[in-house]
PDB file of C-alpha atoms in Angstrom:
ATOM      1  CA  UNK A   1     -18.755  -0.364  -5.929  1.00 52.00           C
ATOM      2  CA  UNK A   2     -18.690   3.323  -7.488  1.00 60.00           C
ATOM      3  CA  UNK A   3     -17.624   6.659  -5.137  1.00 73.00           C
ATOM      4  CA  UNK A   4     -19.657   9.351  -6.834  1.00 75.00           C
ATOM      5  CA  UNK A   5     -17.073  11.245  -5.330  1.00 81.00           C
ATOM      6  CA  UNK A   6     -14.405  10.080  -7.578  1.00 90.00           C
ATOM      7  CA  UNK A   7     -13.776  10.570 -11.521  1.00 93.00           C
ATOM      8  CA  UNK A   8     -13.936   7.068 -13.849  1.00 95.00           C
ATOM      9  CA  UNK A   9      -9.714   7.774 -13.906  1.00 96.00           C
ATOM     10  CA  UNK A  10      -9.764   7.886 -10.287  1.00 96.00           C
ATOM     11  CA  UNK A  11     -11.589   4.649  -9.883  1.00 97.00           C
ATOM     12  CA  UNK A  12      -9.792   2.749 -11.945  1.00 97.00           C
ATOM     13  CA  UNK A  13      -6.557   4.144 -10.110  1.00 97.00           C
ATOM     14  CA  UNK A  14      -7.657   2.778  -7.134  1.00 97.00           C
ATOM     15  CA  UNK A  15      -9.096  -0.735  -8.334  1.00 98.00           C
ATOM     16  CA  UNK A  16      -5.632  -0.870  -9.675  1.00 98.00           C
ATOM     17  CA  UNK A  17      -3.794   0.172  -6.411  1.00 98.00           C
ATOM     18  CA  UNK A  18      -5.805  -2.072  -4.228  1.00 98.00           C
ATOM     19  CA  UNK A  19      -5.230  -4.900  -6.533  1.00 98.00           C
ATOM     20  CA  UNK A  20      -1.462  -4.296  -6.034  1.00 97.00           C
ATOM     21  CA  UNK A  21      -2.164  -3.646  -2.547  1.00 97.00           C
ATOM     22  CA  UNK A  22      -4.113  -6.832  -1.614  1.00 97.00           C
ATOM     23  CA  UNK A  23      -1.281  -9.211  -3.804  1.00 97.00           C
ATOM     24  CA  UNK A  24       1.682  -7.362  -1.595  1.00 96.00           C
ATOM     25  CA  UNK A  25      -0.074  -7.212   1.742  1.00 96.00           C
ATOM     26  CA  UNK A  26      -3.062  -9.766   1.732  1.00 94.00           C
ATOM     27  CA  UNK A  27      -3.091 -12.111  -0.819  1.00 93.00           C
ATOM     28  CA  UNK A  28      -3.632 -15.248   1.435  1.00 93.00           C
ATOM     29  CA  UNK A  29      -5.316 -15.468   4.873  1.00 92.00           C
ATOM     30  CA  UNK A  30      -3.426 -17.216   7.453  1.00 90.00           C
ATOM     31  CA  UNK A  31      -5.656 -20.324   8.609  1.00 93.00           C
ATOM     32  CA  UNK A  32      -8.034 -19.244  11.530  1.00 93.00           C
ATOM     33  CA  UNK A  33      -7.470 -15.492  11.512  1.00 91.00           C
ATOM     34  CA  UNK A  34      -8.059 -12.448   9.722  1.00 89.00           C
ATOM     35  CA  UNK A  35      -4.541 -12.038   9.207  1.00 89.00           C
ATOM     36  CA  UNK A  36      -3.640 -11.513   5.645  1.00 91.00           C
ATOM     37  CA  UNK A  37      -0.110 -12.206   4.144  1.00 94.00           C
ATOM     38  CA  UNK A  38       1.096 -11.059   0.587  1.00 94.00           C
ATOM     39  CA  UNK A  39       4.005 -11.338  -1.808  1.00 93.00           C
ATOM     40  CA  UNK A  40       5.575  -8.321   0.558  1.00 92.00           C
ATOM     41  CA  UNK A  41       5.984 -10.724   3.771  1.00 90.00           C
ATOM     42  CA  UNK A  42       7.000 -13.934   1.646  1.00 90.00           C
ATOM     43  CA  UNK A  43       9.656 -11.434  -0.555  1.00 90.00           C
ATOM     44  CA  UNK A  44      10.420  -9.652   2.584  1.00 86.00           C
ATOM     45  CA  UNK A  45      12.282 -13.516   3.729  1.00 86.00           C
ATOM     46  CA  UNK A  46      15.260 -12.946   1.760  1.00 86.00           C
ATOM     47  CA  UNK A  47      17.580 -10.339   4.327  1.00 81.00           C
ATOM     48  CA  UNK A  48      17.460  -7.467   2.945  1.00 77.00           C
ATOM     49  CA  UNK A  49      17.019  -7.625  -1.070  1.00 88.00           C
ATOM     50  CA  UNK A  50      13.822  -9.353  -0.520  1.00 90.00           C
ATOM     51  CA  UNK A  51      12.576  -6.199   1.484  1.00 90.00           C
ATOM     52  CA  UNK A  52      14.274  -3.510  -1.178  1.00 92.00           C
ATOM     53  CA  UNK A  53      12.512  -5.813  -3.796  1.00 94.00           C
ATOM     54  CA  UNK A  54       9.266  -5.040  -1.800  1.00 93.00           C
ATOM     55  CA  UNK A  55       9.458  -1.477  -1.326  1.00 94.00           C
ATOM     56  CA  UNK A  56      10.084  -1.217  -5.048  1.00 96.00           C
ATOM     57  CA  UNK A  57       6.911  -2.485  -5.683  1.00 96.00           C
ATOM     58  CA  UNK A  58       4.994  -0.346  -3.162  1.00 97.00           C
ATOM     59  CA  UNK A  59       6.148   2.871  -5.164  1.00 98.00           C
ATOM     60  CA  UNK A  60       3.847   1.700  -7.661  1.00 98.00           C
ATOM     61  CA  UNK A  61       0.838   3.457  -5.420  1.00 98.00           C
ATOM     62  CA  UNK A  62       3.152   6.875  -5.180  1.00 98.00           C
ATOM     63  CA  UNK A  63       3.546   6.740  -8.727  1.00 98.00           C
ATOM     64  CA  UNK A  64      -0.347   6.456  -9.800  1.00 98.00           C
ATOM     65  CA  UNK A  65      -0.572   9.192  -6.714  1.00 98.00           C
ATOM     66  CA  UNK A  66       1.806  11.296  -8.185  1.00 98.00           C
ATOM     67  CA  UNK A  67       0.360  10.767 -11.708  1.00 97.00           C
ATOM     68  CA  UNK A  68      -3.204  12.101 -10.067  1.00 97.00           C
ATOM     69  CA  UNK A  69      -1.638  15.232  -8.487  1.00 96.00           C
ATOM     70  CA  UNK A  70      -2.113  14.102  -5.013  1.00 97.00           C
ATOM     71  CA  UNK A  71      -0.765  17.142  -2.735  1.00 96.00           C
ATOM     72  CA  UNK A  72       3.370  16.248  -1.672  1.00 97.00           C
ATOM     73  CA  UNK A  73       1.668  15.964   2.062  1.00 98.00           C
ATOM     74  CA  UNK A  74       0.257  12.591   1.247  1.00 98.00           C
ATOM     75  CA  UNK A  75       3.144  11.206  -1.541  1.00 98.00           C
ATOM     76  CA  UNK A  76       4.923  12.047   2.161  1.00 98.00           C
ATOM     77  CA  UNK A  77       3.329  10.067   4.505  1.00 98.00           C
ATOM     78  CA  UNK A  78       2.838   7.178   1.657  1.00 98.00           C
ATOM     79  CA  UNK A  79       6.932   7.562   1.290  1.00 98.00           C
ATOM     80  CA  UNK A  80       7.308   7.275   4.691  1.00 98.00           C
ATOM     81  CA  UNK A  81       5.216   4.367   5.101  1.00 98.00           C
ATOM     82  CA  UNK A  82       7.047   2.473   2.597  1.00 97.00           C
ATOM     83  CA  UNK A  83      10.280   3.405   4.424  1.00 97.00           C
ATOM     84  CA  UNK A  84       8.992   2.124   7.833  1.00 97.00           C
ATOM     85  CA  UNK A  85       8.099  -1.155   5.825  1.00 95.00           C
ATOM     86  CA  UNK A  86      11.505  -1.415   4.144  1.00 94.00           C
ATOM     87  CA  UNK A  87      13.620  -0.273   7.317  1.00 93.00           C
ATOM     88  CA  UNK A  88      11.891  -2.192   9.856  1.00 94.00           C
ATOM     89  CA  UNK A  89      11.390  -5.011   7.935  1.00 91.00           C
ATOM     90  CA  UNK A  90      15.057  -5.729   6.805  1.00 91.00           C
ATOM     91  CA  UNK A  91      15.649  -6.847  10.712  1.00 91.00           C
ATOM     92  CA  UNK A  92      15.678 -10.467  10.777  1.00 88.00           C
ATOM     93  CA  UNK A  93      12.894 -12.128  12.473  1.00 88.00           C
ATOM     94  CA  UNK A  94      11.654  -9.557  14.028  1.00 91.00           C
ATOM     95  CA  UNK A  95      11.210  -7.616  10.362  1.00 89.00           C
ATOM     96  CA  UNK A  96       9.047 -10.632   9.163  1.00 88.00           C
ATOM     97  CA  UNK A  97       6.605 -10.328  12.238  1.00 91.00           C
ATOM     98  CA  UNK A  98       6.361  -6.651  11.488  1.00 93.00           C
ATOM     99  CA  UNK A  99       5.812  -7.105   7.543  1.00 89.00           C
ATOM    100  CA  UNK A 100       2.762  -9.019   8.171  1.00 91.00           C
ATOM    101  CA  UNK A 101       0.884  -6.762  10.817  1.00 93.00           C
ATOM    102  CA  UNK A 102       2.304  -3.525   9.162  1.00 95.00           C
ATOM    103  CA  UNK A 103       0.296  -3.438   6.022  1.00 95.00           C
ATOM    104  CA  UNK A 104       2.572  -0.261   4.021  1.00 97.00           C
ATOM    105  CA  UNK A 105       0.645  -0.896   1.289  1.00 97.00           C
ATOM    106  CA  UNK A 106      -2.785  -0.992   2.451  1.00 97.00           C
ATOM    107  CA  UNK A 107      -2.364   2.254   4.695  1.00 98.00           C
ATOM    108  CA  UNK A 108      -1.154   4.021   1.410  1.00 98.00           C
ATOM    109  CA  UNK A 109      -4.370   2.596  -0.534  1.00 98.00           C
ATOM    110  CA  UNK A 110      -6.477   4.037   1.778  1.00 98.00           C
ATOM    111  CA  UNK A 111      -3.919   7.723   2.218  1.00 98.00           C
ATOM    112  CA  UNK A 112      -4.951   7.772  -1.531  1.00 98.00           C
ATOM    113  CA  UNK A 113      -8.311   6.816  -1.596  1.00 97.00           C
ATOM    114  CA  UNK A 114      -8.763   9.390   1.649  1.00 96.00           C
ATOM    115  CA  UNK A 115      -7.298  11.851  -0.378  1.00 96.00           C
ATOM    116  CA  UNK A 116      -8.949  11.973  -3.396  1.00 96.00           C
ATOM    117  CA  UNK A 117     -12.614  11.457  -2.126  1.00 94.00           C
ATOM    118  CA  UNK A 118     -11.936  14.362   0.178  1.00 92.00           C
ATOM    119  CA  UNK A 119     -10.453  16.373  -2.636  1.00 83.00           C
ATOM    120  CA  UNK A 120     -13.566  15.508  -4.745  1.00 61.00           C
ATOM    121  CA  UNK A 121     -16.447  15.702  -2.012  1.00 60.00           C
TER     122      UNK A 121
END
């Protein structure tokens, strides 16, 4: 589905992004919800390195954002996101809960996608 809103660059940005987004935060539904879990929550097992690991991965979206020229008020709030993720999810057991229902890298998918068809409209 095209955004008229958006340039053919900024589409493929985000098919990119939520491609990365989906494999970190969704990838698999968990069996009679609608409860996704991705490569960030199964990483995000190992104390600590597996959640650094993870939050290395979500800068990919900050980078492509960065690379656009989205405004330092959104890289922000994607940052912080990302540091929430990392922080919160490095305490044991109660980390993993949080890495599943958090979503960092969805909520800066849609920061970016927000921000550009706003930008463009």
């Amino acid at each position: 589905m095209t955004d008229p809103a958006l340039s053919l660059e900024e589409e493929n940005v985000m098919k990119r992004v939520r491609l990365v987004a989906d494999l970190l935060d969704d990838a698999v539904k968990i069996p009679g919800t609608d409860v996704g879990v991705g490569l960030d929550s199964l990483v995000g097992l190992l104390p600590v390195s597996g959640d650094l690991v993870g939050g290395a991965a979500s800068l990919y979206t900050v980078a492509e954002a960065a690379r656009l020229g989205v405004e330092p008020k959104v890289i922000g709030k994607m940052l912080l996101n990302i540091g929430v993720d990392v922080g919160v999810g490095s305490i044991p057991v109660l980390g993993d809960l949080f890495d599943v229902l958090f979503k960092a890298n969805v909520r800066n998918a849609d920061l970016l996608e927000e921000h550009l068809t706003n930008r463009s409209a």
